[in-house]
Coordinates of C-alpha atoms and ligand atoms in Angstrom, one line a residue:
M1 CA 115.5 -168.5 84.9
L2 CA 118.0 -170.8 83.3
K3 CA 115.1 -172.7 81.7
I4 CA 113.9 -169.6 80.1
I5 CA 117.3 -168.8 78.6
E6 CA 117.6 -172.4 77.3
K7 CA 114.1 -172.2 75.7
A8 CA 115.0 -168.9 74.0
K9 CA 118.3 -170.4 72.7
I10 CA 116.5 -173.3 71.1
E11 CA 113.0 -172.0 70.2
H12 CA 113.8 -168.3 69.6
N13 CA 110.5 -167.5 71.2
L14 CA 109.6 -166.2 74.7
T15 CA 106.4 -164.9 76.2
K16 CA 106.2 -161.3 77.4
S17 CA 106.2 -162.5 81.1
E18 CA 109.3 -164.6 80.4
I19 CA 111.1 -161.6 78.9
I20 CA 110.1 -159.5 81.9
V21 CA 111.6 -162.2 84.3
L22 CA 114.9 -162.0 82.4
L23 CA 115.0 -158.2 82.3
S24 CA 114.2 -157.9 86.0
D25 CA 116.8 -160.2 87.4
N26 CA 120.5 -159.3 87.2
S27 CA 121.9 -162.6 88.6
I28 CA 121.6 -164.3 85.2
N29 CA 123.1 -161.5 83.1
D30 CA 126.4 -163.3 82.2
I31 CA 124.5 -166.4 81.3
L32 CA 122.2 -164.4 79.1
Y33 CA 125.1 -162.6 77.3
K34 CA 126.8 -166.0 76.7
A35 CA 123.6 -167.5 75.3
A36 CA 123.2 -164.6 72.9
D37 CA 126.8 -164.9 71.9
S38 CA 126.4 -168.5 71.0
V39 CA 123.3 -167.9 69.0
R40 CA 125.1 -165.1 67.2
K41 CA 128.0 -167.4 66.4
E42 CA 125.7 -170.2 65.2
F43 CA 123.5 -168.1 62.9
V44 CA 125.6 -165.2 61.7
G45 CA 129.1 -166.4 62.4
D46 CA 132.3 -164.6 63.4
E47 CA 132.2 -161.9 60.7
V48 CA 131.6 -158.3 61.8
H49 CA 130.1 -156.1 59.2
L50 CA 131.3 -152.5 59.3
R51 CA 129.0 -149.8 58.0
G52 CA 130.5 -146.4 57.4
L53 CA 128.4 -143.6 58.9
I54 CA 128.1 -140.3 57.1
E55 CA 126.4 -137.7 59.3
F56 CA 125.4 -135.3 56.5
S57 CA 123.2 -132.7 58.2
N58 CA 122.4 -131.9 61.8
I59 CA 119.5 -129.7 60.9
C60 CA 116.2 -131.0 62.1
K61 CA 112.6 -129.9 62.1
C62 CA 111.7 -132.2 65.0
S63 CA 111.7 -131.6 68.7
C64 CA 112.4 -135.0 70.2
K65 CA 112.8 -134.3 73.9
Y66 CA 115.9 -136.5 74.3
C67 CA 117.9 -135.5 71.1
G68 CA 120.6 -132.8 70.8
L69 CA 119.7 -132.2 67.2
R70 CA 116.2 -131.0 68.1
K71 CA 115.3 -127.7 66.4
D72 CA 114.9 -125.8 69.7
N73 CA 118.5 -126.5 70.7
S74 CA 120.0 -123.1 69.9
K75 CA 123.4 -124.1 71.4
L76 CA 124.2 -126.5 68.5
E77 CA 126.2 -125.2 65.6
R78 CA 124.3 -126.4 62.5
Y79 CA 125.8 -127.7 59.3
R80 CA 124.7 -129.4 56.1
L81 CA 127.2 -131.2 53.8
S82 CA 127.1 -130.4 50.1
K83 CA 126.2 -133.2 47.7
E84 CA 129.9 -133.3 46.6
E85 CA 131.1 -133.7 50.2
I86 CA 128.7 -136.6 50.8
I87 CA 129.7 -138.4 47.7
N88 CA 133.3 -137.8 48.4
F89 CA 133.0 -139.3 51.9
A90 CA 131.3 -142.3 50.5
K91 CA 134.0 -142.8 47.9
K92 CA 136.7 -142.6 50.6
A93 CA 134.7 -145.1 52.7
S94 CA 134.7 -147.6 49.8
K95 CA 138.5 -147.1 49.5
Y96 CA 139.0 -148.0 53.2
G97 CA 137.1 -151.2 52.6
Y98 CA 133.6 -150.4 53.7
K99 CA 130.9 -152.3 51.8
T100 CA 128.0 -150.2 53.2
V101 CA 127.6 -146.5 53.8
V102 CA 124.8 -145.2 56.1
L103 CA 123.6 -141.7 55.2
Q104 CA 122.2 -140.2 58.4
S105 CA 120.8 -136.8 59.2
G106 CA 118.2 -134.8 61.2
E107 CA 114.9 -134.3 59.4
D108 CA 116.3 -131.6 57.1
A109 CA 113.7 -130.4 54.5
Y110 CA 116.5 -129.0 52.3
F111 CA 117.3 -132.5 51.0
S112 CA 114.5 -133.1 48.5
A113 CA 113.8 -136.5 47.2
E114 CA 115.5 -135.5 44.0
I115 CA 118.7 -134.4 45.7
I116 CA 118.8 -137.7 47.7
E117 CA 118.0 -139.7 44.6
N118 CA 120.9 -138.1 42.8
I119 CA 123.3 -138.7 45.7
I120 CA 122.3 -142.4 46.0
K121 CA 122.8 -142.9 42.2
E122 CA 126.3 -141.5 42.4
I123 CA 127.2 -143.5 45.5
K124 CA 126.0 -146.7 44.0
K125 CA 128.7 -146.4 41.4
F126 CA 131.2 -147.1 44.1
D127 CA 129.8 -150.6 44.6
L128 CA 128.5 -149.9 48.0
A129 CA 125.3 -150.9 49.7
V130 CA 123.4 -147.8 50.8
T131 CA 121.5 -147.4 54.0
L132 CA 119.4 -144.4 54.7
S133 CA 118.6 -143.0 58.2
M134 CA 116.8 -139.7 57.6
G135 CA 113.5 -140.0 59.5
E136 CA 109.9 -140.0 58.5
K137 CA 109.1 -139.5 54.8
S138 CA 106.2 -140.3 52.5
F139 CA 105.7 -143.6 50.7
Q140 CA 106.5 -141.7 47.4
E141 CA 109.8 -140.4 48.8
Y142 CA 110.8 -143.8 50.1
K143 CA 110.0 -145.2 46.7
I144 CA 112.2 -142.7 44.9
Y145 CA 115.1 -143.5 47.1
K146 CA 114.6 -147.3 46.6
N147 CA 114.4 -146.9 42.8
A148 CA 117.6 -144.9 42.9
G149 CA 119.3 -147.9 44.6
A150 CA 119.0 -147.6 48.3
D151 CA 119.1 -151.0 50.0
R152 CA 118.2 -150.4 53.6
Y153 CA 116.5 -147.9 55.8
L154 CA 116.9 -147.3 59.6
I155 CA 114.1 -145.9 61.6
R156 CA 113.9 -146.7 65.3
I157 CA 110.5 -147.0 66.9
E158 CA 112.3 -145.5 70.0
T159 CA 109.6 -147.0 72.2
T160 CA 106.4 -149.0 71.6
D161 CA 104.7 -147.3 74.5
K162 CA 102.4 -145.0 72.5
N163 CA 101.9 -142.6 75.4
L164 CA 105.6 -142.4 76.1
Y165 CA 106.3 -142.1 72.4
E166 CA 103.9 -139.1 72.2
Q167 CA 105.4 -137.5 75.3
M168 CA 108.9 -137.8 73.9
H169 CA 108.0 -136.6 70.3
P170 CA 106.0 -133.4 70.3
N171 CA 103.9 -133.0 67.1
M172 CA 104.7 -136.5 65.9
S173 CA 102.4 -139.5 65.9
F174 CA 103.1 -143.1 66.8
E175 CA 100.8 -144.2 63.9
N176 CA 102.9 -142.4 61.4
R177 CA 106.0 -144.0 62.7
L178 CA 104.4 -147.4 62.2
R179 CA 103.3 -146.3 58.7
C180 CA 106.9 -145.6 57.8
L181 CA 108.0 -149.0 58.9
D182 CA 105.2 -150.6 57.0
D183 CA 105.9 -148.6 53.8
L184 CA 109.6 -149.5 53.9
K185 CA 108.7 -153.2 54.2
K186 CA 106.3 -152.9 51.3
L187 CA 109.0 -151.3 49.2
N188 CA 111.3 -154.2 49.9
Y189 CA 113.9 -152.4 51.9
E190 CA 116.0 -154.2 54.5
V191 CA 114.4 -152.5 57.5
G192 CA 116.2 -151.5 60.6
S193 CA 114.5 -150.4 63.8
G194 CA 115.3 -150.3 67.5
C195 CA 114.7 -148.5 70.7
L196 CA 116.2 -146.3 73.4
V197 CA 116.6 -147.9 76.8
G198 CA 116.1 -145.8 80.0
L199 CA 113.8 -143.1 78.8
P200 CA 112.0 -141.3 81.7
N201 CA 108.9 -143.4 82.7
Q202 CA 109.8 -146.3 80.4
S203 CA 108.9 -149.5 82.1
I204 CA 110.4 -153.0 81.9
D205 CA 107.0 -154.1 80.7
S206 CA 107.3 -151.8 77.7
L207 CA 110.8 -152.9 76.9
A208 CA 109.5 -156.5 76.7
D209 CA 106.9 -155.1 74.3
D210 CA 109.6 -153.5 72.3
I211 CA 111.5 -156.8 71.8
L212 CA 108.3 -158.6 70.8
F213 CA 107.5 -155.7 68.4
F214 CA 110.9 -156.2 66.6
K215 CA 109.9 -159.8 66.0
K216 CA 106.4 -159.0 64.9
I217 CA 107.5 -156.5 62.2
D218 CA 110.2 -159.0 61.1
A219 CA 113.0 -156.4 61.2
D220 CA 116.2 -157.1 59.4
M221 CA 118.3 -155.0 61.8
I222 CA 117.8 -153.8 65.4
G223 CA 119.8 -151.1 67.0
I224 CA 119.5 -150.7 70.8
G225 CA 121.2 -148.1 72.9
P226 CA 121.0 -146.5 76.3
F227 CA 119.4 -143.1 76.5
I228 CA 122.1 -140.5 77.5
P229 CA 120.7 -137.2 78.8
N230 CA 121.8 -134.2 76.8
P231 CA 122.3 -130.9 78.8
N232 CA 120.8 -128.9 76.0
T233 CA 117.4 -130.7 75.9
P234 CA 114.4 -130.8 78.2
L235 CA 115.6 -134.1 79.6
S236 CA 118.9 -132.7 80.9
E237 CA 118.1 -133.7 84.4
A238 CA 116.8 -137.2 83.6
R239 CA 118.7 -140.2 85.0
G240 CA 119.4 -141.9 81.7
G241 CA 119.6 -145.6 80.8
S242 CA 122.1 -148.1 82.1
F243 CA 124.6 -150.0 79.9
E244 CA 123.6 -153.3 81.4
L245 CA 119.9 -152.9 80.7
A246 CA 120.5 -151.9 77.1
L247 CA 122.9 -154.8 76.7
K248 CA 120.2 -157.2 78.1
V249 CA 117.5 -155.9 75.7
M250 CA 120.0 -156.4 72.9
S251 CA 120.9 -160.0 74.0
I252 CA 117.3 -161.0 74.3
T253 CA 116.6 -159.6 70.9
R254 CA 119.5 -161.8 69.5
L255 CA 118.0 -164.9 71.2
L256 CA 114.6 -164.2 69.6
M257 CA 115.9 -163.1 66.2
P258 CA 118.9 -165.2 65.5
T259 CA 119.6 -164.2 61.9
I260 CA 119.2 -160.4 62.0
N261 CA 122.0 -157.8 62.0
I262 CA 122.6 -156.2 65.4
P263 CA 125.0 -153.2 65.8
A264 CA 127.2 -152.7 68.8
T265 CA 126.0 -149.1 69.2
T266 CA 128.1 -145.9 69.7
A267 CA 125.9 -145.0 72.7
M268 CA 126.9 -148.3 74.4
E269 CA 130.6 -147.4 74.0
T270 CA 129.9 -143.9 75.4
L271 CA 128.7 -145.4 78.7
N272 CA 131.4 -148.1 78.8
P273 CA 134.9 -147.7 77.3
N274 CA 134.8 -151.3 76.1
G275 CA 131.1 -151.2 75.3
R276 CA 131.2 -152.2 71.6
I277 CA 133.4 -155.2 72.2
I278 CA 131.2 -156.3 75.1
A279 CA 128.2 -155.9 72.8
L280 CA 129.9 -157.9 70.0
Q281 CA 130.4 -160.7 72.6
S282 CA 126.7 -160.5 73.7
G283 CA 124.9 -160.9 70.4
A284 CA 126.0 -158.0 68.2
N285 CA 127.6 -158.5 64.7
V286 CA 127.8 -155.0 63.2
V287 CA 129.7 -151.8 64.0
M288 CA 129.0 -148.4 62.4
P289 CA 132.2 -146.4 62.5
N290 CA 131.9 -142.7 61.6
V291 CA 133.4 -141.8 58.2
T292 CA 132.5 -138.1 58.4
E293 CA 135.6 -135.9 58.4
G294 CA 136.7 -132.9 60.3
D295 CA 134.7 -130.7 62.6
Y296 CA 131.3 -132.1 61.5
R297 CA 131.7 -135.0 63.9
R298 CA 131.8 -132.8 67.0
K299 CA 128.7 -131.0 65.8
Y300 CA 126.6 -134.1 65.3
E301 CA 126.1 -134.1 69.1
I302 CA 123.0 -136.2 69.7
Y303 CA 124.1 -136.8 73.2
P304 CA 127.2 -135.7 75.2
G305 CA 130.4 -137.7 75.3
K306 CA 129.9 -139.3 71.9
I307 CA 133.1 -141.3 71.0
C308 CA 135.4 -140.7 68.1
V309 CA 134.6 -137.0 67.7
G310 CA 138.3 -136.1 67.4
D311 CA 139.3 -139.0 65.2
T312 CA 139.6 -139.4 61.5
P313 CA 138.0 -142.2 59.4
N314 CA 141.3 -143.9 59.0
Q315 CA 141.9 -143.9 62.8
C316 CA 138.4 -145.4 63.4
W317 CA 138.9 -148.1 60.8
N318 CA 142.3 -149.1 62.3
C319 CA 141.0 -148.8 65.9
I320 CA 137.9 -150.9 65.5
G321 CA 139.6 -153.3 63.2
A322 CA 142.2 -154.1 65.8
K323 CA 139.6 -154.5 68.5
I324 CA 137.6 -156.9 66.4
E325 CA 140.7 -159.0 65.7
S326 CA 141.7 -159.0 69.3
I327 CA 138.5 -161.0 70.2
G328 CA 139.1 -163.5 67.4
R329 CA 136.5 -162.1 65.0
T330 CA 137.0 -161.0 61.4
I331 CA 136.0 -158.0 59.4
S332 CA 133.5 -159.0 56.7
N333 CA 134.3 -158.3 53.1
N334 CA 130.7 -158.8 51.8
Y335 CA 127.7 -156.5 52.0
G336 CA 126.3 -158.2 55.0
F337 CA 122.7 -158.4 53.9
H338 CA 120.3 -160.2 56.2
K339 CA 120.3 -163.9 55.4
K340 CA 117.1 -165.4 56.7
Ligands
5AD1 N1 120.9 -140.7 73.9 C1 121.0 -141.9 73.2 N2 120.6 -142.1 72.0 C2 119.9 -141.1 71.4 N3 119.3 -140.9 70.2 C3 118.8 -139.7 70.1 N4 119.0 -139.0 71.2 C4 119.7 -139.8 72.1 C5 120.2 -139.7 73.4 N5 120.1 -138.5 74.1 C6 119.2 -142.0 69.2 C7 117.8 -142.3 68.8 C8 117.9 -142.1 67.2 C9 119.4 -142.4 67.0 C10 119.9 -141.8 65.7 O1 120.0 -141.8 68.1 O2 117.4 -143.6 69.1 O3 117.1 -143.0 66.5
FES2 FE1 136.8 -144.3 66.2 FE2 138.0 -146.2 67.9 S1 136.4 -146.5 66.4 S2 138.6 -144.1 67.4

């Protein structure tokens, strides 16, 4: 076991069966986390990149079984920010010191490529890197956003188990998800992907495939979080994922992809009150604090217990800033692009 971790630390390569061994044995967890932390330090340093998250619409045409924003969830109060509100939140984020904003939403057809194009062009005037996280679009739409100045796009594969993928995503296809990732690469985006850990019927075997998939597509960023059952979804009675397993998938991803950006995800902090700091000490180098204001935060309820729903952008900046400094890390003042 220790030999496998040593190999990963030096060669940044593991076979599927070696990954399965690491994922299946919990006696080596602390050694694994430490190894990922040292690879993180060596390749991406002590800087933590903060990305300001703007949750601009919780309206969604999809029915992902695990997600609170799914269209069939009639309990959720829906909202859509105006173009002016989105641009204003971005402007404020740049004043706090953010170098990147992430525009995230459900798959909301109201936002045409032209509207998004316009918003991106306005936000680029604030000297911010722009990351988009709005789901599956056509090549042409991705191209319009890119030409408008978008820098990065996040679209998790969620799981590489095609059967499970299709069970979890009614009326969606695994092939189209792959097509999106491929289009984004072709358009020269920095591409972020990732997976959920602990979906019903998800095997350790398929988590090993997920990690190898991230490497195969040469992702620039990988976000990994535990699945947290939402009472207003068909998976309300599911067991959900564990913090430890999600952390292990993240640490192994760091060992195999030493230079990429890896966020300490909000879902990790939801399961463990110190989850983001633990993640930052187990391979992560990015945090994505929410910069949406007011009641919208509470309404963007992908899963229950989401952190920071009652806080302001200012509180989050100070809170996470203090936590990062308390572990001897610094807040980056550059854009934090992936340096290969
Ligand atoms: N628990 C944890 N993460 C979830 N996501 C969606 N639903 C849940 C849930 N119930 C994640 C998906 C998506 C990201 C924005 O949120 O992985 O890509
Ligand atoms: Fe939002 Fe701590 S990061 S309150």
